[in-house]
Tab-separated table of C-alpha atoms in Angstrom:
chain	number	residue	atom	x	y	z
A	12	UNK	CA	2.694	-14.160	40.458
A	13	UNK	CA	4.058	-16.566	43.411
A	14	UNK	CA	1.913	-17.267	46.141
A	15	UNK	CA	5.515	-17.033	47.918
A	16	UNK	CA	5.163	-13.542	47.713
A	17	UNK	CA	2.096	-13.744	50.320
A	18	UNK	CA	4.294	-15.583	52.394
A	19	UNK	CA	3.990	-14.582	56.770
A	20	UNK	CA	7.818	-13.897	56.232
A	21	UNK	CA	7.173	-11.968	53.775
A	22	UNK	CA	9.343	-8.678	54.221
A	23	UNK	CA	8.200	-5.055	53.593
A	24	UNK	CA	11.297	-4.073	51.041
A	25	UNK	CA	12.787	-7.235	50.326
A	26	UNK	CA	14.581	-8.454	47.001
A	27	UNK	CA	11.516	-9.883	46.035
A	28	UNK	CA	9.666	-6.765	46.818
A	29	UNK	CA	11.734	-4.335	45.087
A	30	UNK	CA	11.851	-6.936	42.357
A	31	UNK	CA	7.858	-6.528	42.098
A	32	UNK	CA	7.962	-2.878	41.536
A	33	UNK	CA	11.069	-2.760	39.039
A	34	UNK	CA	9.807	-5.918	36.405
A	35	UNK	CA	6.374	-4.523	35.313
A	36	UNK	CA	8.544	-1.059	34.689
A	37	UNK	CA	10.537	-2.451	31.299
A	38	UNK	CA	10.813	-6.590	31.367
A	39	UNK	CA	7.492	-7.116	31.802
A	40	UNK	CA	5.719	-3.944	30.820
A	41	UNK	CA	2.151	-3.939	31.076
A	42	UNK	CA	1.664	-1.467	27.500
A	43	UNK	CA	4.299	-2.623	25.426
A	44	UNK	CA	4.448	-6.690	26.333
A	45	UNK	CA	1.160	-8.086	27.898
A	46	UNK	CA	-0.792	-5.566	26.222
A	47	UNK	CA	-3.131	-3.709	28.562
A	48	UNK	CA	-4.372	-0.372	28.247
A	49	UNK	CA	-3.672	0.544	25.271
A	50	UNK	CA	-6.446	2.967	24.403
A	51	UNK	CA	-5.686	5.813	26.680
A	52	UNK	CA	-1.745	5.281	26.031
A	53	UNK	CA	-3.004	7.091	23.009
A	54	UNK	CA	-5.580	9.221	23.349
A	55	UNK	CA	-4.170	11.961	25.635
A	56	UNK	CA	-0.248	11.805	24.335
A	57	UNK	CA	-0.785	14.751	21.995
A	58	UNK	CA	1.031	16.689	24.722
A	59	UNK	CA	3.311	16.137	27.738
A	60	UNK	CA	0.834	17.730	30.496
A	61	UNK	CA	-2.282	15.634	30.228
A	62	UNK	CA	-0.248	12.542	29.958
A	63	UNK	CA	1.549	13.318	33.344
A	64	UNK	CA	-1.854	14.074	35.161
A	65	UNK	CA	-2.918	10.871	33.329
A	66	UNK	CA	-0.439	8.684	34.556
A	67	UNK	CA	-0.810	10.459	37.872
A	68	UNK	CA	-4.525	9.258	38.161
A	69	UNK	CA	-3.970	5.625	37.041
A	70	UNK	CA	-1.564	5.163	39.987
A	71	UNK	CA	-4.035	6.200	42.021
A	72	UNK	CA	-6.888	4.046	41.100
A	73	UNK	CA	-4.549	0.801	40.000
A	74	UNK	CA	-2.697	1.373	43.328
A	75	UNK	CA	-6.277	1.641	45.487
A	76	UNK	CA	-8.632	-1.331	43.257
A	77	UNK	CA	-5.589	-3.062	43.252
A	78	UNK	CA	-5.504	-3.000	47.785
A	79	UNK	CA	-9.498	-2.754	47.823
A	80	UNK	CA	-9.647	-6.025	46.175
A	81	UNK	CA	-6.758	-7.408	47.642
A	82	UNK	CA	-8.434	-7.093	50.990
A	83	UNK	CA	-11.995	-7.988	49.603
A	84	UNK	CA	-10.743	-10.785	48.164
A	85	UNK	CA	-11.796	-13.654	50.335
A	86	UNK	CA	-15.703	-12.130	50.624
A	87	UNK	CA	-16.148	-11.740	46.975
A	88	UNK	CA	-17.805	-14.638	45.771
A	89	UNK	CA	-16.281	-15.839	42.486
A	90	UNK	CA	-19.225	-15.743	39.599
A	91	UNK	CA	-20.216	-11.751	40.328
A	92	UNK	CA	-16.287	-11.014	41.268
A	93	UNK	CA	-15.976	-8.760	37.640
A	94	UNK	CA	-19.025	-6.301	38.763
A	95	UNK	CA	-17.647	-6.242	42.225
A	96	UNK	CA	-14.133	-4.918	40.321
A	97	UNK	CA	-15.820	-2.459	38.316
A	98	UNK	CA	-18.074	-0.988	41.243
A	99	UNK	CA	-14.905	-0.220	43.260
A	100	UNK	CA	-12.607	0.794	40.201
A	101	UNK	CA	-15.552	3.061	39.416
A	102	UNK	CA	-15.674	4.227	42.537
A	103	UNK	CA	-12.374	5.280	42.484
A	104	UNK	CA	-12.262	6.639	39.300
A	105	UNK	CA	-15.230	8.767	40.356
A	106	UNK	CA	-13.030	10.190	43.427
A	107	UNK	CA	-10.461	11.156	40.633
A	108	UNK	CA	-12.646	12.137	38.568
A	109	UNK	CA	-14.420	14.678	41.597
A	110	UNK	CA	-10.830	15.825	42.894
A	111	UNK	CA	-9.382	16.771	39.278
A	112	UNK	CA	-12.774	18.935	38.475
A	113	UNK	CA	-12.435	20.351	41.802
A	114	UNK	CA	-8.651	21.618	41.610
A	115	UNK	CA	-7.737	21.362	38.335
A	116	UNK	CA	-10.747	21.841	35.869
A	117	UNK	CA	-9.071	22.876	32.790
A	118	UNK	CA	-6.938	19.728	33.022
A	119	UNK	CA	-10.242	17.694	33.085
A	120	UNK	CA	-11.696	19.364	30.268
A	121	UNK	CA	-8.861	18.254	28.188
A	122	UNK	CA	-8.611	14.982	29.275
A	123	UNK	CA	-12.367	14.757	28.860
A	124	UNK	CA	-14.090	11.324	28.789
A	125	UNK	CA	-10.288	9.517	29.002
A	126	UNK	CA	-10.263	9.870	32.836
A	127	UNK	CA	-13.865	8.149	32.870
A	128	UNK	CA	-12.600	5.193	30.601
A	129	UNK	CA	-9.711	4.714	33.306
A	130	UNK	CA	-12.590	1.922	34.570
A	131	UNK	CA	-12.508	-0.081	31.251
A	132	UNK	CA	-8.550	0.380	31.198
A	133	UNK	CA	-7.512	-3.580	30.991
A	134	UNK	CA	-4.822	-2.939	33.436
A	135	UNK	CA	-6.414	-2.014	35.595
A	136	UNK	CA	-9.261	-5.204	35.611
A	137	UNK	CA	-5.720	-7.228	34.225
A	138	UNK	CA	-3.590	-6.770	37.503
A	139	UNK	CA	-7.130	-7.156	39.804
A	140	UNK	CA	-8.280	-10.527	38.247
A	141	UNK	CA	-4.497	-11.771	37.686
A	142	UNK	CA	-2.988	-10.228	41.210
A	143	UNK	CA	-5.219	-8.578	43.632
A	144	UNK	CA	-7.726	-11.792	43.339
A	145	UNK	CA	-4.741	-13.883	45.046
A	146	UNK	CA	-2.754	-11.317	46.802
A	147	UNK	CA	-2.237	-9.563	50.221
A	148	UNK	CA	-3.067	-6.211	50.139
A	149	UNK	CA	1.002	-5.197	50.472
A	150	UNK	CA	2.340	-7.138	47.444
A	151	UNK	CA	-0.877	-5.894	45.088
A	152	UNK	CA	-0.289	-2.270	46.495
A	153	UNK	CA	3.550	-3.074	45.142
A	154	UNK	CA	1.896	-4.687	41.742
A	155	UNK	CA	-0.356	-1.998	41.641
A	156	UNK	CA	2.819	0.430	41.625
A	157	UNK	CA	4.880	-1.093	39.065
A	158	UNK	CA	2.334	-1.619	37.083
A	159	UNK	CA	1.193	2.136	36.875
A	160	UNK	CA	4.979	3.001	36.303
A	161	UNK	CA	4.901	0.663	33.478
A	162	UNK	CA	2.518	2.897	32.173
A	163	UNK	CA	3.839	6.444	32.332
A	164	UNK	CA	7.036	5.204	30.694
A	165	UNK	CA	5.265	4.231	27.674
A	166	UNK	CA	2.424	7.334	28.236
A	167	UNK	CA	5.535	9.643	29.074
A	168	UNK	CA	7.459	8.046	25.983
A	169	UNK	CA	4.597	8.364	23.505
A	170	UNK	CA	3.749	11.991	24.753
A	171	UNK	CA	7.407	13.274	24.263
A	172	UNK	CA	7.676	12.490	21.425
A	173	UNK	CA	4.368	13.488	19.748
A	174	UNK	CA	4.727	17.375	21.628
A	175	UNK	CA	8.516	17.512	20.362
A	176	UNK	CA	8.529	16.561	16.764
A	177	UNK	CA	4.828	17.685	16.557
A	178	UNK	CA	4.784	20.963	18.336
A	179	UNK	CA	8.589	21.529	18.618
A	180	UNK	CA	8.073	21.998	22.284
A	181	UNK	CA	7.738	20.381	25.820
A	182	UNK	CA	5.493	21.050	28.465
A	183	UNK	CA	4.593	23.377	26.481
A	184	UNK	CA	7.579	24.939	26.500
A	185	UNK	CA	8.857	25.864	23.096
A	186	UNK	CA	12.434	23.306	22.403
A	187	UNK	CA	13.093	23.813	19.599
A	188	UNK	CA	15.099	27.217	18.845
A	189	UNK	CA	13.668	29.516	16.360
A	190	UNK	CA	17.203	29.505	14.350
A	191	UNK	CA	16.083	25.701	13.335
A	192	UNK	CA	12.791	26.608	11.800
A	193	UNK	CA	14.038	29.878	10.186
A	194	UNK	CA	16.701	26.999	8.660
A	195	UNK	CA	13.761	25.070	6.407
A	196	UNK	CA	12.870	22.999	9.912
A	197	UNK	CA	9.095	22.086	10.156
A	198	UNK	CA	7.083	20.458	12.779
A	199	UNK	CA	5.568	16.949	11.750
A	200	UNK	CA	1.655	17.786	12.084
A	201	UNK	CA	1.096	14.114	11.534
A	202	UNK	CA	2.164	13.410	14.985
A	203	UNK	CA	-0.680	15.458	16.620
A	204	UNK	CA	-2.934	13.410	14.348
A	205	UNK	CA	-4.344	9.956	15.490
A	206	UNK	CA	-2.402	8.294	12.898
A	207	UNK	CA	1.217	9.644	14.254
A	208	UNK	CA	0.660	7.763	18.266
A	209	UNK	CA	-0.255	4.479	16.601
A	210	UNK	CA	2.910	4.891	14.245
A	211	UNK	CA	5.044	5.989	16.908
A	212	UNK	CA	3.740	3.523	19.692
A	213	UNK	CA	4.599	0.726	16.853
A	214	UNK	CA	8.418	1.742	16.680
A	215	UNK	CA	8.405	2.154	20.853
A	216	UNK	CA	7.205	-1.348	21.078
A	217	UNK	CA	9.462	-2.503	18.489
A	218	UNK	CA	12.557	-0.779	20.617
A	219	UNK	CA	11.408	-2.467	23.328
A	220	UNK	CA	10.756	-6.115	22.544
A	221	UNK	CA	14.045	-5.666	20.446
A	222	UNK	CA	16.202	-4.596	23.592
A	223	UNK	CA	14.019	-7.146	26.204
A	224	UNK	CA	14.160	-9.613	23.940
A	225	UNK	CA	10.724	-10.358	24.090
A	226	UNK	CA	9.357	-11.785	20.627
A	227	UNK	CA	6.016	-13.059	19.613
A	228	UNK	CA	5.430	-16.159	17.248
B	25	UNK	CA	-30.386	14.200	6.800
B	26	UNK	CA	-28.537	15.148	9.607
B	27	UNK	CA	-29.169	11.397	10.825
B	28	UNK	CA	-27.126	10.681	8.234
B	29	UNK	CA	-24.259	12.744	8.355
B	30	UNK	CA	-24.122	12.104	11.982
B	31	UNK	CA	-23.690	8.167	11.235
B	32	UNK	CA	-20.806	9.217	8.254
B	33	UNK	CA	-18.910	11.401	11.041
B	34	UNK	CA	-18.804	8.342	13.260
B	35	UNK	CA	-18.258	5.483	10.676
B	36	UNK	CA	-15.851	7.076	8.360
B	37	UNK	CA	-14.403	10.548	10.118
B	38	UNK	CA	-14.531	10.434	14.056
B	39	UNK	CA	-14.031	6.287	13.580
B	40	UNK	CA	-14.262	5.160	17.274
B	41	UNK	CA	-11.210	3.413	17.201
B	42	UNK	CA	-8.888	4.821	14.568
B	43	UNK	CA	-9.313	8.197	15.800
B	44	UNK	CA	-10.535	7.907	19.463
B	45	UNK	CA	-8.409	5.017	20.405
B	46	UNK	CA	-11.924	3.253	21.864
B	47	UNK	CA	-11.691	-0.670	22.041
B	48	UNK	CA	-7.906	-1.042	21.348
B	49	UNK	CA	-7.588	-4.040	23.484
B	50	UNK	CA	-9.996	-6.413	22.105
B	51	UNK	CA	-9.386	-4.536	18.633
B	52	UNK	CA	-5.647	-6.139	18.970
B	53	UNK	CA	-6.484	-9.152	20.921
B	54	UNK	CA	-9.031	-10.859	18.495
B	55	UNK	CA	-7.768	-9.376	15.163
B	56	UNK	CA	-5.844	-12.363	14.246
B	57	UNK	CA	-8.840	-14.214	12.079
B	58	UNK	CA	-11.759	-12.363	10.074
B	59	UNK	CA	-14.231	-15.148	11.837
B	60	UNK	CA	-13.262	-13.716	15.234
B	61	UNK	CA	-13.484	-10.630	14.391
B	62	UNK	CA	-16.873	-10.465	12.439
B	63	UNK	CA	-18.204	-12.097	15.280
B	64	UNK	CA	-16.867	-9.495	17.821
B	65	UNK	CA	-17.580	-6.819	15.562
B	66	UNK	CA	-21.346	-7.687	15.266
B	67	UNK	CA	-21.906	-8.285	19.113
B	68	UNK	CA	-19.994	-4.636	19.432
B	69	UNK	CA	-22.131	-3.210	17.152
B	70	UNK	CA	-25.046	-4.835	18.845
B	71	UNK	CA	-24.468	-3.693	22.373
B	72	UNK	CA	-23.432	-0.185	21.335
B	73	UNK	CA	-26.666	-0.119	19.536
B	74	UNK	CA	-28.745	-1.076	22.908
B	75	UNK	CA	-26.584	1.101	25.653
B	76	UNK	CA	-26.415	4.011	23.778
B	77	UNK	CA	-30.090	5.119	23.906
B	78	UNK	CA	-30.566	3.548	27.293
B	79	UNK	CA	-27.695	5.569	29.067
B	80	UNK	CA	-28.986	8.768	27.156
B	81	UNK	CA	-32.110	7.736	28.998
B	82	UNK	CA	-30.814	7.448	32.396
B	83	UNK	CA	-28.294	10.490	32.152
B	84	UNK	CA	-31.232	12.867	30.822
B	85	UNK	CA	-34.027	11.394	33.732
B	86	UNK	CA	-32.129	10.932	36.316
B	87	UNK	CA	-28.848	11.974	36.578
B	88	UNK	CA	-27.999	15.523	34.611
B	89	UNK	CA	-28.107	18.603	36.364
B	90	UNK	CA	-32.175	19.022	36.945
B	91	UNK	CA	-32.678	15.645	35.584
B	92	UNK	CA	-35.221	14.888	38.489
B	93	UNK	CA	-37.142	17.859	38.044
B	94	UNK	CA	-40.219	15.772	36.962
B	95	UNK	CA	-39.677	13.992	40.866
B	96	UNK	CA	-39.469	17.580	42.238
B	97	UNK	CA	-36.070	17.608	42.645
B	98	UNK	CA	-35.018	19.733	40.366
B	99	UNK	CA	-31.914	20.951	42.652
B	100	UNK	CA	-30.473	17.593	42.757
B	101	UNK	CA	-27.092	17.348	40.348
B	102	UNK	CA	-26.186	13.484	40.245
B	103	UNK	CA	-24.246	13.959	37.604
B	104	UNK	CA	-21.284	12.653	39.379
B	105	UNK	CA	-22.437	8.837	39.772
B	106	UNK	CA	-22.333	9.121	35.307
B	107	UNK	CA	-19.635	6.387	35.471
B	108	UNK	CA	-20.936	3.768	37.934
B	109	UNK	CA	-24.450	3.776	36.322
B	110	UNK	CA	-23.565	3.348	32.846
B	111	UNK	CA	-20.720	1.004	33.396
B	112	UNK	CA	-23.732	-1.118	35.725
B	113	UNK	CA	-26.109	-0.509	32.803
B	114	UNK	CA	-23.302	-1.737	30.588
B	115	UNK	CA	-23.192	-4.552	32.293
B	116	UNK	CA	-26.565	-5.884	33.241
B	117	UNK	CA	-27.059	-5.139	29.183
B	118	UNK	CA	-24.523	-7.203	28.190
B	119	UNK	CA	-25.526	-10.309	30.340
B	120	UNK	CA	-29.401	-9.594	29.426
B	121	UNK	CA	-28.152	-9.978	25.506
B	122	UNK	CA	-26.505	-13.067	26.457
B	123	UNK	CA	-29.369	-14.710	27.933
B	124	UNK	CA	-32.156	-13.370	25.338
B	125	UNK	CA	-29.618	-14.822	22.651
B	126	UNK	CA	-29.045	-17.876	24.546
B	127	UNK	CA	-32.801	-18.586	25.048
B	128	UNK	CA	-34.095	-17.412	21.130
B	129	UNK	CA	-31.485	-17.318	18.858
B	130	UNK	CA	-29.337	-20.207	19.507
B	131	UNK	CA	-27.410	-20.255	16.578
B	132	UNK	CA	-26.116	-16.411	16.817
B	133	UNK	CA	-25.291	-16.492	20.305
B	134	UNK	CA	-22.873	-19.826	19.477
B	135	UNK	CA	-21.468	-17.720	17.140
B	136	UNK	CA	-20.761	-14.904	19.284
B	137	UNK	CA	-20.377	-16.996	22.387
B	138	UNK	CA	-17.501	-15.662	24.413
B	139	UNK	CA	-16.812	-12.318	22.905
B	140	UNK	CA	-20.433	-11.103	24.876
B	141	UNK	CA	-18.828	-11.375	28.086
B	142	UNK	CA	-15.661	-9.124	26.640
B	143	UNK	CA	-17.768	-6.662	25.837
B	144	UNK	CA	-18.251	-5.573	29.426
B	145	UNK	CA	-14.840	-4.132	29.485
B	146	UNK	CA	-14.716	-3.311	26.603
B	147	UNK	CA	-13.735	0.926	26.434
B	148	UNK	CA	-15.509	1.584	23.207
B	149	UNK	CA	-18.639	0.812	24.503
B	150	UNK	CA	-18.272	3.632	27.693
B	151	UNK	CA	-16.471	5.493	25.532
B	152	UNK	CA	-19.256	6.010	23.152
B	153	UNK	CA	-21.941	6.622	25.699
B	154	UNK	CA	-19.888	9.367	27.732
B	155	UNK	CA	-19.198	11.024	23.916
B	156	UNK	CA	-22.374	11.375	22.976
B	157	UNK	CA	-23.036	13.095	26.526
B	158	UNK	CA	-20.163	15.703	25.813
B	159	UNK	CA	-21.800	15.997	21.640
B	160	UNK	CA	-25.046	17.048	23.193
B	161	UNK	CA	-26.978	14.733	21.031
B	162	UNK	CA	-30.844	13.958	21.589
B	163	UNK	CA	-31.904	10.908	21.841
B	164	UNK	CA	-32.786	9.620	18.311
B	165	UNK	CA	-28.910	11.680	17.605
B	166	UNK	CA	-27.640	9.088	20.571
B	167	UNK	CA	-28.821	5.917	18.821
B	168	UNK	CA	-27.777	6.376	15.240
B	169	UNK	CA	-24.291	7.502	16.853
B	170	UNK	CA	-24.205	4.602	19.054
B	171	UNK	CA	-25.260	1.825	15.947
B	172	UNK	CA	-22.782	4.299	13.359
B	173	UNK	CA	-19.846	3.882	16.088
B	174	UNK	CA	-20.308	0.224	16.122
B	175	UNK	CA	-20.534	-0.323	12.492
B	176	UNK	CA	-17.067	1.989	12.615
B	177	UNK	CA	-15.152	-0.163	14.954
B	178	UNK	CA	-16.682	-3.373	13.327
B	179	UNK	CA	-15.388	-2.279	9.984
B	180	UNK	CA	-11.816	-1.255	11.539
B	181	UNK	CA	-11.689	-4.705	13.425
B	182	UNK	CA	-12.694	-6.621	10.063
B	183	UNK	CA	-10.270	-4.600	7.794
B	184	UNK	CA	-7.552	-5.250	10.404
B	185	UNK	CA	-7.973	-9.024	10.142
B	186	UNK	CA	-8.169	-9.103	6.529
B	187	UNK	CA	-4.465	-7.354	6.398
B	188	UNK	CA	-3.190	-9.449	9.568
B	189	UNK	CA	-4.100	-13.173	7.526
B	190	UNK	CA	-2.438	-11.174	4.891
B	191	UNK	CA	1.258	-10.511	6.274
B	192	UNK	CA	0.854	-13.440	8.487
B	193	UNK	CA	3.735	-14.969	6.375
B	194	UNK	CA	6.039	-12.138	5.753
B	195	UNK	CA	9.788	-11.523	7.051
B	196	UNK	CA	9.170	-9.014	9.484
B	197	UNK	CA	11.998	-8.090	12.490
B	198	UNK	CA	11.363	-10.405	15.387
B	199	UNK	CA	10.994	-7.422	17.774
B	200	UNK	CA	8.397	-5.883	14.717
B	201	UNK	CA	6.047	-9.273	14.955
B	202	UNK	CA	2.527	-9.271	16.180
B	203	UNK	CA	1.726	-6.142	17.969
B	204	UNK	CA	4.348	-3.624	16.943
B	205	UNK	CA	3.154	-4.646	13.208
B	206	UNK	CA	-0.262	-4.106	14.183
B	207	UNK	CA	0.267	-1.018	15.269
B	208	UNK	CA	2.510	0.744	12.602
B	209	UNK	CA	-0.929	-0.948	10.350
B	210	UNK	CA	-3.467	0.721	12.348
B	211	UNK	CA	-1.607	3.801	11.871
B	212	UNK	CA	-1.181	3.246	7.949
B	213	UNK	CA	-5.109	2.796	8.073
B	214	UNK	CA	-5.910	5.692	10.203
B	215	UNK	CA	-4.123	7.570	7.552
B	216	UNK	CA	-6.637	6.439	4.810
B	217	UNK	CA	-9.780	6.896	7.104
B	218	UNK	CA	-8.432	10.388	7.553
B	219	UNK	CA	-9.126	10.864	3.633
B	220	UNK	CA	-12.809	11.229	4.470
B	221	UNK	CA	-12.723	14.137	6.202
B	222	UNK	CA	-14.525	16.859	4.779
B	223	UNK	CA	-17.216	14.695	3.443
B	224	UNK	CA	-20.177	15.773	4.257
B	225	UNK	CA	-24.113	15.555	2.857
C-alpha cells in the first residue's frame, strides 16, 4: 500500500503494476490470509456455476467502488466516508443485481440474497477504506482486480471441490464415470451440506498458509 | 405456536451463521475471548431485533410491487432500490442505538462500545432482513425471526469462543493455527447443529 504507487511516473503496466494484480492472487490473498469475505466464499460453492457468476459480479463491483472511490476520494469528508462507501457499493451491486435478473434470471434465483450481501462483503469495504481511500483511480482499479481474483481462486477452489466429491460432477457435467460408482464409489453428501465448505475451506487455508508460509501466532 | 417454531428453525436449524454463512467475518474476527464475543453477540442480537421489523415496514409500504397503492401509486414497483434502503436503514439504526445507549444506558453501551459501529457491515444483519423478504413472513413472523436469528448467531459466536480459549494451548500445524482451526471447528459444530433438524412443535 505505497503511496509510491500514486507516483506522476507512475507507469500503466509496470513491475510494480503487474506486481499489484499478481500478490492479492496467492501471497497475499484476500480469503485465505487477511480474511475478508468469507461468508459468500461459502454460501454459493455447492456448485461450480453460481460460484463463477459469483466471482464474475464481485469483480465488477470491487473493480468499480474500488475507481468510484478512488476518484471521490478527496470530496468525501472523512467522519460520513463509510455511508458514502456503502451508497456507491450499493449502487453497484444494484446494477448487478438489475443486469443478472434481466439476462440471466434463473442464475439469480439461485444465488438469491448472496448477490445482495455482495455490499456487506468485507472486501469489498476492506480494499475501499485500506486502498481506494489513498489511491488513484488506476492503481485501485489494479487492487480492485487482484483482489477479486483472489477471490475466485478460493470461490473456484471451494466450489470444485464441493460439486466433485459431492455430486461427482462439474459444471454440472457428470465426472465421475458410472464404472466407479457401480464399483462401491459414493458421493460425499456432506459436502453439499453447510458443514462440508467450512471443513473443506479449513484444509484450503491450511494448504495455503502451509505453502506461503504465512502463520498466525 | 408457529411463533415458536419459527424462532427454533432460526436458532437451532436454519442457524444464521452455521448454515447461511451470515456474519462470518466478525464471527472469526472477535471469537478469540467469550467477553468479546457476548458483547458482540448481544449488540447483534439487538440490532437484528430493531431492523428486522423496520425493513419489513419499509419493503411492504413503500417499496414491494404495489407497495404505494395507499399513495395511489399502485403501478409503481421500487422493489429494485431493496438494497440501498435497508443497508441506509441499517445504518442510521445502528448509529441511533449508539447514541440512545450512549445517552441512557451508560454502562451497556461501554460494554458494547466498538462492536456497534461493526455492526453496520456486518452481513448477518442484511442477510436476515432480505431472508425474511424471500420467507414471505408477516410482520410479527419478521420480528421473532429477526430476535431468533440473533440469539442463533449470538449462541454460535459464544460457543465458538468457549472452544477457541479451549485449544488456545494445543500443538496444532503452524499452517492449521488461528483461522484454518476455526474453520475445520465451525464445521465440526455445524455438524451438531445439524442434529436438530426435524425438530419441530
Amino acid at each position: 500500500m505505497s503511496e509510491a504507487t500514486a507516483s506522476p511516473k507512475a507507469e500503466v503496466f509496470g513491475k510494480k503494476e503487474r506486481q499489484m494484480v499478481k500478490d492479492p492472487i496467492w501471497d497475499n490473498n484476500p480469503v485465505t490470509l487477511q480474511v475478508l469475505g468469507i461468508c459468500s466464499a461459502l454460501a454459493i460453492t455447492t456448485s461450480l456455476q453460481p460460484a463463477l457468476v459469483m466471482c464474475a459480479s464481485l469483480t465488477a463491483v470491487l473493480c468499480g467502488s474500488n475507481v468510484t472511490i478512488s476518484i471521490l476520494r478527496n470530496f468525501i469528508p472523512n467522519k460520513i466516508r463509510i455511508i458514502v462507501m456503502l451508497s456507491v457499493v450499493s449502487t453497484l451491486v444494484i446494477l448487478v443485481d438489475q443486469l443478472l435478473k434481466a439476462y440471466a434470471f434463473d442464475m439469480s434465483k439461485e444465488l438469491s440474497v448472496f448477490v445482495g450481501l455482495i455490499i456487506t462483503n468485507c472486501i469489498v469495504m476492506g480494499r475501499a477504506e485500506a486502498f481506494a481511500m489513498a489511491n488513484k483511480p488506476w492503481p485501485s482499479f489494479l487492487d480492485g482486480l487482484g483482489n477479486s481474483l483472489g477471490y475466485s481462486v478460493i470461490l473456484i477452489l471451494v466450489a470444485t471441490g464441493r460439486e466433485l466429491l459431492g455430486n461427482g460432477s462439474l459444471m454440472g457435467f457428470q465426472v465421475i464415470p458410472q464404472a466407479a460408482y457401480e464399483a462401491g464409489y459414493v458421493n460425499m453428501g456432506l459436502m453439499l451440506l453447510p458443514p462440508g465448505a467450512f471443513l473443506l475451506l479449513g484444509i484450503i487455508i491450511w494448504i495455503q498458509r502451509t505453502m506461503s508460509g504465512h502463520f498466525e501466532d | 405456536m408457529e411463533y415458536i417454531n419459527i424462532a427454533l428453525k432460526a436458532i437451532f436449524i436454519d442457524n444464521i451463521l452455521l448454515s447461511l454463512f451470515l456474519g462470518m467475518c466478525s464471527f472469526l474476527a472477535c471469537s478469540k475471548k467469550i467477553d468479546t464475543a457476548f458483547g458482540l453477540g448481544l449488540a447483534v442480537i439487538f440490532v437484528l431485533t430493531v431492523t428486522a421489523p423496520l425493513n419489513w415496514l419499509i419493503n411492504h409500504y413503500l417499496l414491494a410491487d404495489g407497495a404505494l397503492a395507499w399513495a395511489g401509486l399502485a403501478t409503481v414497483d421500487l422493489s429494485f432500490l431493496q438494497f440501498i434502503c435497508y443497508i441506509a436503514v441499517i445504518a442510521a439504526m445502528v448509529q441511533l442505538v449508539e447514541m440512545v445507549l450512549d445517552k441512557f444506558f451508560p454502562p451497556l453501551y461501554s460494554a458494547l462500545g466498538i462492536f456497534l459501529p461493526l455492526i453496520a457491515v456486518n452481513c448477518a444483519i442484511l442477510g436476515t432482513s432480505l431472508q425474511m423478504g424471500t420467507k414471505g413472513y408477516d410482520f410479527l413472523e419478521s420480528s421473532v425471526y429477526g430476535l431468533s436469528s440473533g440469539i442463533g448467531w449470538a449462541l454460535a459466536i459464544i460457543g465458538m469462543a468457549s472452544i477457541r480459549t479451549k485449544i488456545q494451548y494445543s500443538n496444532l500445524p503452524a499452517g492449521l493455527r488461528g483461522l484454518g482451526m476455526t474453520m475445520i471447528i465451525t464445521g465440526l459444530m455445524a455438524i451438531g447443529f445439524m442434529a436438530f433438524i426435524g425438530i419441530k412443535l
